[in-house]
């Protein structure tokens, strides 16, 4: 476990990576998908849109600059489809899914297919980063002395495992156990992180709704009722923490890695799950070897700040106290009270002062503005107002800090 506290990144004012796409980008991507426009047309529009959103972030005073995830359809991007051994299935058999996993349940209840279905069909091998070109374009849009601040978001290593029933995530003829399967996923992540590091990336955020699902009583009840499961949910959480730690075990010391937990952020600002961090707090904060936790805290769905007592002194937490789902602006003074309350719990758990605890905190929206390319139930002006509020909130608590 890292003993060093990483700062700048993370920053006092953060956002979670995805930002609302402009209409011309969405329209052109739809035309390319239908075959009525050339992919080169889309690339040109993406380039212009990324440049514009980078300029906006800088203008608003943000330091963890992202490309808005403008080259993706969904937040999890292209990591898994770009690896040998994984294939996307267009019309999957519904019987392969654990129907009680919150996002799977939400998709099927609404009459949708369960997201993009990518399954392991052979030995997993990293054969080249699908993100390098995107990163190179982003980093060349900012001054050289700010490249280390720019942030790239990655899919969670467990993303295409939890959703599938026991024995359905990979063929038993290829991997005899989860341990073997996870070992090769970890090697792929190690390779990806090193490639990106060699190209200048120093700030990584892994997006993982799955970890928050272990806070959901409904999901845990479904797990217990599923007789095909050969291990407990608690055991699987342990496996996922080990997987994470293996994925990031070889990262250079100056590469900041954070993990973002939320309870879903789908079209129409829909959430998938509920439940406080209490159930997983000790393992999440003390056993998962990341530097920073980006936590949803905009509604009572996420519970209280009490679990933050388990946050060690060498780790940061970014409090997602401002919602990206709806346009109504939060009250600045109420948000300040929330941050100070959270700091009190962190201080209590570490026998330190509130002022000392505040040194490891920051603020953000609870999630991105467009985890799905269609975006949340907000418009561009709403998004800008929310980002301005995040910056104002940070400045009111940590004046003069990025």
XYZ file of C-alpha atoms in Angstrom, residues 97-98 100-104 158-165 169 208-211 213-214 219 223 236 240:
26
model
C -26.389 -12.285 -16.934
C -26.858 -11.944 -13.202
C -29.871 -8.716 -9.899
C -26.765 -6.680 -10.744
C -28.153 -3.113 -10.609
C -27.243 -1.877 -14.093
C -28.346 -5.155 -15.727
C -13.978 -6.097 -13.004
C -16.430 -4.482 -15.443
C -16.974 -7.554 -17.614
C -17.003 -10.039 -14.762
C -19.574 -9.138 -12.097
C -22.420 -8.868 -14.592
C -22.041 -12.441 -15.854
C -23.246 -15.569 -14.079
C -17.376 -14.548 -18.015
C -16.224 1.652 -11.064
C -19.958 1.465 -10.298
C -19.440 -2.237 -9.484
C -17.711 -1.527 -6.175
C -23.008 -2.294 -5.888
C -21.526 -4.117 -2.882
C -27.878 -6.722 -4.962
C -26.403 -12.740 -4.738
C -15.717 -11.613 -4.472
C -11.720 -7.525 -6.830
